[in-house]
Amino acid sequence: METKLTSETIYEGKIFRVSKDQVILDDQMVVQRDIVHHHGGVGVLAISDNKLLFVKQYRYAIAQTTLEIPAGKLEKGENPYDSALRELEEESGYTCKQLHRLFEIYSTPGFCSEKLYIYYTNELIKVEQPRAMDCDERIELVWYTLDEALSKIQTAEIVDAKTIIAIQFAKLHETELCQKEPKQ
Amino acid sequence: METKLTSETIYEGKIFRVSKDQVILDDQMVVQRDIVHHHGGVGVLAISDNKLLFVKQYRYAIAQTTLEIPAGKLEKGENPYDSALRELEEESGYTCKQLHRLFEIYSTPGFCSEKLYIYYTNELIKVEQPRAMDCDERIELVWYTLDEALSKIQTAEIVDAKTIIAIQFAKLHETELCQKEPKQ
């Protein structure tokens, strides 16, 4: 255990807050922990006609274009399921009747509170007038087969942690996830 | 693409630096990006006698105890391979003759530059007097079979992204990784 003694907010931004905390360890040692506080996010593994849906976008933080599953951050007070449906629609123009929860993960628990909820659907439904995405998002949709996606992990064309987890999961459950008749 | 116009450092800590940047998108829209700059880290999937090595530790950022593969952050100027060997030894008391690189991933590329290098070994060698770990680390070693580890993902006892990636990789390559004679 580590028990908080003091906490000072260093920065409060739109996406995260940073605090500098003094904590006491079980053996009474006092140390400093710098923490990035984040509301959490969602991601959706969406499969249709045996192809996986990816969002291609430039990520300024890592100065490169990534391929990621449709994803986004939780709004304050929003539940993860609704958030996942919203992000799927905003980013891809698809919705679905039901999402299945696959994972709850922490992206980098050493210094950041971000929790990600990963869902799955293979029943995408096109939305005629989808909700608009954030005004600073510029994305492109791409579809890959499971084997193409796996190969893009090996070639480091896919480098995003949550996306790799989703693809590996799809491969481990290929018979259940990729053989059904998906599109409506 | 997003091109940097200005960048202001908000906080410079031991683990990460935070900057507030003004960037211009391809269509000339100017937006703000808050970025967590991190040197990157390493993790090691270590298998011995068909068991996977995990580090149990309290993670203050998420207020819970986690099970993670041995891991740590890159020191300034340190190369990832040396860092992985060092962290493995510091955290577990083991070393090995050779690490195999499995992945280069980004933990949360939406706002953070942290890149993680994941390695693999199945040839652990006990170190008599291992290098000491960081003074604020309190860890315990645990070993699980691959199936135990997979089941701990399902029960959310394992929630760390890089660790889930390593375990799912091990399952996808079970015949190559888990059948050899490991311990020296």
CSV table of C-alpha atoms in Angstrom, one decimal:
chain,number,residue,atom,x,y,z
A,1,MET,CA,0.0,0.0,0.0
A,2,GLU,CA,0.9,3.6,-0.5
A,3,THR,CA,-1.0,6.2,1.5
A,4,LYS,CA,-1.5,9.7,0.3
A,5,LEU,CA,-0.1,12.4,2.6
A,6,THR,CA,-0.5,15.4,0.3
A,7,SER,CA,-1.6,16.1,-3.3
A,8,GLU,CA,-0.9,19.2,-5.3
A,9,THR,CA,-2.5,19.8,-8.7
A,10,ILE,CA,0.2,20.9,-11.1
A,11,TYR,CA,-1.8,21.2,-14.3
A,12,GLU,CA,-5.5,20.8,-15.1
A,13,GLY,CA,-6.0,20.3,-18.9
A,14,LYS,CA,-8.9,19.2,-21.1
A,15,ILE,CA,-7.6,15.6,-21.4
A,16,PHE,CA,-5.8,15.0,-18.1
A,17,ARG,CA,-4.8,16.5,-14.8
A,18,VAL,CA,-1.4,16.2,-13.3
A,19,SER,CA,-0.7,16.0,-9.6
A,20,LYS,CA,2.4,15.8,-7.5
A,21,ASP,CA,1.7,13.6,-4.4
A,22,GLN,CA,3.6,12.8,-1.3
A,23,VAL,CA,2.9,9.2,-0.2
A,24,ILE,CA,4.0,7.0,2.6
A,25,LEU,CA,5.0,3.4,2.0
A,26,ASP,CA,4.2,0.5,4.4
A,27,ASP,CA,7.7,0.7,5.8
A,28,GLN,CA,7.2,4.5,6.5
A,29,MET,CA,9.4,5.7,3.7
A,30,VAL,CA,8.0,8.9,2.2
A,31,VAL,CA,8.3,9.3,-1.6
A,32,GLN,CA,6.9,11.5,-4.3
A,33,ARG,CA,4.5,10.3,-7.0
A,34,ASP,CA,3.8,12.3,-10.1
A,35,ILE,CA,0.4,11.2,-11.4
A,36,VAL,CA,-1.5,11.8,-14.7
A,37,HIS,CA,-5.2,11.6,-13.9
A,38,HIS,CA,-7.4,10.6,-16.8
A,39,HIS,CA,-11.1,9.9,-17.0
A,40,GLY,CA,-10.6,6.7,-18.9
A,41,GLY,CA,-11.5,5.7,-22.4
A,42,VAL,CA,-13.2,3.1,-24.6
A,43,GLY,CA,-12.3,1.1,-27.7
A,44,VAL,CA,-14.4,-1.2,-29.9
A,45,LEU,CA,-13.2,-4.3,-31.8
A,46,ALA,CA,-15.7,-4.3,-34.7
A,47,ILE,CA,-15.7,-7.1,-37.2
A,48,SER,CA,-17.8,-7.3,-40.3
A,49,ASP,CA,-17.5,-9.7,-43.2
A,50,ASN,CA,-14.4,-11.2,-41.5
A,51,LYS,CA,-12.7,-7.8,-41.6
A,52,LEU,CA,-11.7,-5.7,-38.6
A,53,LEU,CA,-12.4,-2.0,-38.5
A,54,PHE,CA,-9.5,0.5,-37.9
A,55,VAL,CA,-9.2,4.2,-37.7
A,56,LYS,CA,-6.2,5.8,-39.3
A,57,GLN,CA,-5.2,9.1,-37.8
A,58,TYR,CA,-2.1,11.2,-37.0
A,59,ARG,CA,-1.1,11.1,-33.4
A,60,TYR,CA,0.8,14.2,-32.5
A,61,ALA,CA,2.1,12.8,-29.2
A,62,ILE,CA,4.1,10.1,-31.0
A,63,ALA,CA,4.6,12.1,-34.3
A,64,GLN,CA,3.2,9.3,-36.5
A,65,THR,CA,0.0,8.0,-38.1
A,66,THR,CA,-1.5,5.1,-36.3
A,67,LEU,CA,-4.0,2.3,-37.0
A,68,GLU,CA,-6.3,1.9,-34.0
A,69,ILE,CA,-9.6,0.4,-33.2
A,70,PRO,CA,-12.3,3.0,-33.0
A,71,ALA,CA,-11.8,4.6,-29.5
A,72,GLY,CA,-12.1,7.7,-27.5
A,73,LYS,CA,-12.2,9.2,-24.1
A,74,LEU,CA,-15.0,9.0,-21.5
A,75,GLU,CA,-16.9,12.2,-21.0
A,76,LYS,CA,-17.3,13.2,-17.4
A,77,GLY,CA,-20.2,11.1,-15.9
A,78,GLU,CA,-20.6,9.0,-19.1
A,79,ASN,CA,-20.8,5.3,-18.7
A,80,PRO,CA,-18.3,3.2,-20.7
A,81,TYR,CA,-21.0,1.3,-22.7
A,82,ASP,CA,-22.7,4.5,-23.9
A,83,SER,CA,-19.3,6.1,-24.6
A,84,ALA,CA,-18.2,3.1,-26.7
A,85,LEU,CA,-21.4,3.3,-28.8
A,86,ARG,CA,-20.9,7.0,-29.2
A,87,GLU,CA,-17.3,6.8,-30.2
A,88,LEU,CA,-18.0,4.0,-32.6
A,89,GLU,CA,-20.7,6.0,-34.3
A,90,GLU,CA,-18.8,9.3,-34.3
A,91,GLU,CA,-15.6,7.7,-35.7
A,92,SER,CA,-17.0,5.1,-38.1
A,93,GLY,CA,-20.6,6.0,-38.8
A,94,TYR,CA,-21.7,2.6,-37.6
A,95,THR,CA,-23.7,1.5,-34.5
A,96,CYS,CA,-24.9,-1.8,-33.3
A,97,LYS,CA,-27.6,-3.4,-31.2
A,98,GLN,CA,-25.3,-4.7,-28.5
A,99,LEU,CA,-21.6,-4.4,-27.5
A,100,HIS,CA,-19.9,-7.2,-25.6
A,101,ARG,CA,-17.3,-6.2,-23.0
A,102,LEU,CA,-14.0,-7.9,-23.5
A,103,PHE,CA,-11.5,-6.1,-21.3
A,104,GLU,CA,-10.9,-3.5,-18.6
A,105,ILE,CA,-7.3,-2.5,-18.8
A,106,TYR,CA,-4.9,0.1,-17.6
A,107,SER,CA,-2.8,1.6,-20.3
A,108,THR,CA,0.2,2.5,-18.2
A,109,PRO,CA,-0.5,2.1,-14.4
A,110,GLY,CA,3.0,3.2,-13.3
A,111,PHE,CA,2.1,6.8,-13.5
A,112,CYS,CA,-1.3,7.2,-15.2
A,113,SER,CA,-4.9,6.4,-14.0
A,114,GLU,CA,-6.3,5.9,-17.5
A,115,LYS,CA,-8.6,2.8,-17.6
A,116,LEU,CA,-9.8,1.5,-21.0
A,117,TYR,CA,-12.9,-0.5,-21.6
A,118,ILE,CA,-12.7,-2.6,-24.7
A,119,TYR,CA,-15.9,-3.9,-26.4
A,120,TYR,CA,-16.7,-6.2,-29.3
A,121,THR,CA,-19.4,-6.3,-31.9
A,122,ASN,CA,-19.9,-8.2,-35.2
A,123,GLU,CA,-23.2,-6.7,-36.0
A,124,LEU,CA,-22.5,-3.2,-37.4
A,125,ILE,CA,-25.4,-1.1,-38.6
A,126,LYS,CA,-24.8,1.9,-40.8
A,127,VAL,CA,-26.1,5.1,-39.3
A,128,GLU,CA,-27.7,7.5,-41.9
A,129,GLN,CA,-26.7,10.7,-40.1
A,130,PRO,CA,-24.1,9.8,-37.5
A,131,ARG,CA,-23.1,12.0,-34.6
A,132,ALA,CA,-20.2,14.3,-35.5
A,133,MET,CA,-16.8,13.6,-34.1
A,134,ASP,CA,-14.6,16.0,-32.2
A,135,CYS,CA,-13.8,19.1,-34.3
A,136,ASP,CA,-10.0,18.4,-34.1
A,137,GLU,CA,-10.2,14.8,-35.3
A,138,ARG,CA,-9.1,13.9,-38.8
A,139,ILE,CA,-9.6,10.2,-39.5
A,140,GLU,CA,-9.9,7.6,-42.2
A,141,LEU,CA,-11.5,4.2,-41.9
A,142,VAL,CA,-9.7,1.1,-43.1
A,143,TRP,CA,-10.6,-2.6,-42.9
A,144,TYR,CA,-8.2,-5.5,-42.6
A,145,THR,CA,-8.6,-9.2,-42.3
A,146,LEU,CA,-7.4,-10.7,-39.0
A,147,ASP,CA,-4.2,-12.1,-40.7
A,148,GLU,CA,-3.5,-8.7,-42.3
A,149,ALA,CA,-3.9,-7.0,-38.9
A,150,LEU,CA,-1.6,-9.6,-37.2
A,151,SER,CA,1.0,-9.0,-39.8
A,152,LYS,CA,0.8,-5.3,-39.3
A,153,ILE,CA,1.7,-5.8,-35.6
A,154,GLN,CA,4.8,-7.7,-36.7
A,155,THR,CA,5.8,-4.9,-39.1
A,156,ALA,CA,5.1,-2.2,-36.5
A,157,GLU,CA,2.4,-0.6,-38.6
A,158,ILE,CA,0.1,-1.3,-35.7
A,159,VAL,CA,1.7,-0.1,-32.4
A,160,ASP,CA,-1.2,1.0,-30.2
A,161,ALA,CA,-1.5,-1.2,-27.1
A,162,LYS,CA,-5.3,-1.5,-26.9
A,163,THR,CA,-5.4,-2.3,-30.6
A,164,ILE,CA,-2.8,-5.1,-30.3
A,165,ILE,CA,-4.8,-6.5,-27.4
A,166,ALA,CA,-8.0,-6.5,-29.4
A,167,ILE,CA,-6.3,-8.1,-32.5
A,168,GLN,CA,-4.7,-10.8,-30.3
A,169,PHE,CA,-8.0,-11.5,-28.7
A,170,ALA,CA,-9.7,-11.9,-32.1
A,171,LYS,CA,-7.0,-14.4,-33.1
A,172,LEU,CA,-7.4,-16.4,-29.9
A,173,HIS,CA,-11.2,-16.5,-30.5
A,174,GLU,CA,-11.1,-16.6,-34.2
A,175,THR,CA,-13.6,-19.5,-34.6
A,176,GLU,CA,-16.2,-17.7,-32.5
A,177,LEU,CA,-15.6,-14.2,-33.8
A,178,CYS,CA,-14.8,-14.4,-37.5
A,179,GLN,CA,-17.1,-17.1,-38.9
A,180,LYS,CA,-20.6,-15.7,-38.4
A,181,GLU,CA,-22.6,-13.8,-40.9
A,182,PRO,CA,-22.0,-10.3,-39.7
A,183,LYS,CA,-23.4,-7.4,-41.8
A,184,GLN,CA,-27.0,-6.4,-41.5
B,1,MET,CA,-0.2,15.7,-40.1
B,2,GLU,CA,-0.2,18.2,-37.2
B,3,THR,CA,2.6,20.8,-37.2
B,4,LYS,CA,3.9,22.3,-34.0
B,5,LEU,CA,3.5,26.1,-33.7
B,6,THR,CA,4.5,26.6,-30.1
B,7,SER,CA,5.3,24.4,-27.1
B,8,GLU,CA,5.3,25.3,-23.5
B,9,THR,CA,6.6,23.0,-20.8
B,10,ILE,CA,4.1,23.0,-17.9
B,11,TYR,CA,5.8,20.5,-15.7
B,12,GLU,CA,9.1,18.7,-15.6
B,13,GLY,CA,9.1,15.7,-13.3
B,14,LYS,CA,11.3,12.7,-12.6
B,15,ILE,CA,9.1,10.3,-14.7
B,16,PHE,CA,7.5,12.6,-17.3
B,17,ARG,CA,7.4,16.1,-18.7
B,18,VAL,CA,4.1,17.8,-19.7
B,19,SER,CA,3.8,20.3,-22.5
B,20,LYS,CA,1.0,22.4,-23.9
B,21,ASP,CA,1.4,22.8,-27.6
B,22,GLN,CA,-0.3,24.8,-30.3
B,23,VAL,CA,-0.5,22.8,-33.5
B,24,ILE,CA,-1.8,23.5,-36.9
B,25,LEU,CA,-3.8,20.8,-38.8
B,26,ASP,CA,-3.6,20.1,-42.5
B,27,ASP,CA,-6.7,22.2,-43.1
B,28,GLN,CA,-5.2,25.1,-41.2
B,29,MET,CA,-7.2,24.7,-38.0
B,30,VAL,CA,-5.2,25.6,-34.9
B,31,VAL,CA,-5.7,23.4,-31.9
B,32,GLN,CA,-4.1,22.8,-28.5
B,33,ARG,CA,-2.5,19.5,-27.6
B,34,ASP,CA,-1.5,18.6,-24.0
B,35,ILE,CA,1.2,16.0,-24.2
B,36,VAL,CA,2.9,13.8,-21.6
B,37,HIS,CA,6.5,13.2,-22.6
B,38,HIS,CA,8.0,10.0,-21.3
B,39,HIS,CA,11.4,8.4,-22.1
B,40,GLY,CA,9.8,5.0,-22.7
B,41,GLY,CA,10.0,1.7,-21.0
B,42,VAL,CA,10.7,-2.0,-21.3
B,43,GLY,CA,9.0,-5.2,-20.2
B,44,VAL,CA,10.2,-8.9,-20.3
B,45,LEU,CA,8.0,-12.0,-20.8
B,46,ALA,CA,10.1,-14.5,-18.9
B,47,ILE,CA,9.1,-18.2,-19.0
B,48,SER,CA,10.7,-20.9,-17.0
B,49,ASP,CA,9.4,-24.5,-16.4
B,50,ASN,CA,6.3,-23.5,-18.4
B,51,LYS,CA,5.5,-20.8,-15.9
B,52,LEU,CA,5.4,-17.0,-16.6
B,53,LEU,CA,7.1,-14.6,-14.2
B,54,PHE,CA,5.1,-11.7,-12.8
B,55,VAL,CA,5.8,-8.9,-10.4
B,56,LYS,CA,3.2,-8.1,-7.8
B,57,GLN,CA,3.2,-4.4,-6.7
B,58,TYR,CA,1.0,-1.7,-5.5
B,59,ARG,CA,0.3,1.0,-8.2
B,60,TYR,CA,-0.5,4.3,-6.6
B,61,ALA,CA,-1.8,5.8,-9.8
B,62,ILE,CA,-4.6,3.3,-10.0
B,63,ALA,CA,-4.9,2.6,-6.3
B,64,GLN,CA,-4.6,-1.2,-6.6
B,65,THR,CA,-2.1,-4.0,-6.6
B,66,THR,CA,-1.2,-5.3,-10.1
B,67,LEU,CA,0.4,-8.3,-11.6
B,68,GLU,CA,2.8,-7.2,-14.4
B,69,ILE,CA,5.6,-8.7,-16.3
B,70,PRO,CA,9.0,-7.4,-15.0
B,71,ALA,CA,9.3,-3.9,-16.4
B,72,GLY,CA,10.6,-0.4,-15.9
B,73,LYS,CA,11.5,2.8,-17.5
B,74,LEU,CA,14.3,3.6,-19.8
B,75,GLU,CA,17.0,5.7,-18.2
B,76,LYS,CA,18.2,8.7,-20.3
B,77,GLY,CA,20.4,7.5,-23.1
B,78,GLU,CA,20.0,3.8,-22.2
B,79,ASN,CA,19.3,1.4,-25.0
B,80,PRO,CA,16.1,-0.7,-24.6
B,81,TYR,CA,17.9,-4.0,-24.6
B,82,ASP,CA,20.2,-3.1,-21.8
B,83,SER,CA,17.3,-1.6,-19.9
B,84,ALA,CA,15.3,-4.7,-20.2
B,85,LEU,CA,18.2,-6.9,-18.9
B,86,ARG,CA,18.7,-4.4,-16.0
B,87,GLU,CA,15.0,-4.3,-15.0
B,88,LEU,CA,14.7,-8.1,-15.2
B,89,GLU,CA,17.7,-8.5,-12.9
B,90,GLU,CA,16.7,-5.7,-10.5
B,91,GLU,CA,13.1,-6.8,-10.2
B,92,SER,CA,13.5,-10.6,-10.3
B,93,GLY,CA,17.1,-11.5,-9.5
B,94,TYR,CA,17.4,-13.3,-12.9
B,95,THR,CA,19.3,-12.5,-16.0
B,96,CYS,CA,19.6,-14.4,-19.3
B,97,LYS,CA,22.1,-14.8,-22.2
B,98,GLN,CA,19.7,-13.3,-24.8
B,99,LEU,CA,16.5,-11.5,-25.0
B,100,HIS,CA,14.3,-11.6,-28.1
B,101,ARG,CA,12.4,-8.5,-29.0
B,102,LEU,CA,8.6,-9.1,-29.4
B,103,PHE,CA,7.0,-5.7,-29.7
B,104,GLU,CA,7.4,-2.0,-29.8
B,105,ILE,CA,4.2,-0.5,-28.6
B,106,TYR,CA,2.8,2.8,-27.5
B,107,SER,CA,0.8,2.6,-24.3
B,108,THR,CA,-1.6,5.5,-25.0
B,109,PRO,CA,-0.7,7.5,-28.1
B,110,GLY,CA,-3.6,9.9,-27.8
B,111,PHE,CA,-1.7,12.1,-25.3
B,112,CYS,CA,1.5,10.3,-24.2
B,113,SER,CA,4.8,9.6,-26.0
B,114,GLU,CA,5.6,6.5,-23.9
B,115,LYS,CA,7.0,3.7,-26.1
B,116,LEU,CA,7.4,0.2,-24.6
B,117,TYR,CA,9.8,-2.4,-25.8
B,118,ILE,CA,8.7,-5.9,-24.9
B,119,TYR,CA,11.2,-8.8,-24.9
B,120,TYR,CA,11.1,-12.5,-24.3
B,121,THR,CA,13.3,-15.1,-22.7
B,122,ASN,CA,12.9,-18.7,-21.6
B,123,GLU,CA,16.5,-19.1,-20.4
B,124,LEU,CA,16.6,-17.4,-17.0
B,125,ILE,CA,19.8,-17.6,-15.0
B,126,LYS,CA,19.8,-16.8,-11.3
B,127,VAL,CA,22.1,-13.9,-10.3
B,128,GLU,CA,23.9,-14.3,-7.0
B,129,GLN,CA,24.0,-10.7,-6.1
B,130,PRO,CA,21.5,-8.9,-8.4
B,131,ARG,CA,21.6,-5.1,-8.9
B,132,ALA,CA,19.3,-3.3,-6.5
B,133,MET,CA,16.0,-2.0,-7.6
B,134,ASP,CA,14.8,1.6,-7.2
B,135,CYS,CA,14.5,2.5,-3.5
B,136,ASP,CA,10.8,3.2,-3.7
B,137,GLU,CA,9.9,-0.2,-5.3
B,138,ARG,CA,8.2,-2.9,-3.2
B,139,ILE,CA,7.6,-6.0,-5.2
B,140,GLU,CA,6.9,-9.7,-4.9
B,141,LEU,CA,7.6,-12.3,-7.6
B,142,VAL,CA,4.9,-14.8,-8.6
B,143,TRP,CA,4.8,-17.5,-11.2
B,144,TYR,CA,1.7,-18.6,-13.1
B,145,THR,CA,1.1,-21.1,-15.9
B,146,LEU,CA,-0.1,-19.6,-19.2
B,147,ASP,CA,-3.7,-20.8,-18.5
B,148,GLU,CA,-3.6,-19.4,-15.0
B,149,ALA,CA,-2.4,-16.1,-16.5
B,150,LEU,CA,-5.1,-16.0,-19.2
B,151,SER,CA,-7.8,-16.7,-16.6
B,152,LYS,CA,-6.5,-13.8,-14.5
B,153,ILE,CA,-7.1,-11.5,-17.5
B,154,GLN,CA,-10.7,-12.7,-17.6
B,155,THR,CA,-11.2,-12.1,-13.8
B,156,ALA,CA,-9.5,-8.7,-14.1
B,157,GLU,CA,-6.7,-9.7,-11.7
B,158,ILE,CA,-4.4,-8.9,-14.6
B,159,VAL,CA,-5.3,-5.4,-16.0
B,160,ASP,CA,-2.0,-4.0,-17.3
B,161,ALA,CA,-1.9,-3.5,-21.0
B,162,LYS,CA,1.7,-4.6,-21.8
B,163,THR,CA,1.2,-7.7,-19.6
B,164,ILE,CA,-2.0,-8.7,-21.4
B,165,ILE,CA,-0.2,-8.3,-24.7
B,166,ALA,CA,2.7,-10.5,-23.5
B,167,ILE,CA,0.3,-13.2,-22.2
B,168,GLN,CA,-1.8,-13.3,-25.3
B,169,PHE,CA,1.4,-13.5,-27.4
B,170,ALA,CA,2.5,-16.4,-25.3
B,171,LYS,CA,-0.8,-18.2,-25.9
B,172,LEU,CA,-0.7,-17.5,-29.7
B,173,HIS,CA,2.9,-19.0,-29.7
B,174,GLU,CA,2.4,-21.6,-27.0
B,175,THR,CA,3.9,-24.5,-28.9
B,176,GLU,CA,7.2,-22.6,-29.6
B,177,LEU,CA,7.4,-20.8,-26.2
B,178,CYS,CA,6.2,-23.2,-23.6
B,179,GLN,CA,7.5,-26.7,-24.5
B,180,LYS,CA,11.3,-26.2,-24.4
B,181,GLU,CA,13.5,-27.1,-21.5
B,182,PRO,CA,13.9,-23.7,-19.9
B,183,LYS,CA,15.8,-23.5,-16.5
B,184,GLN,CA,19.6,-23.5,-16.5
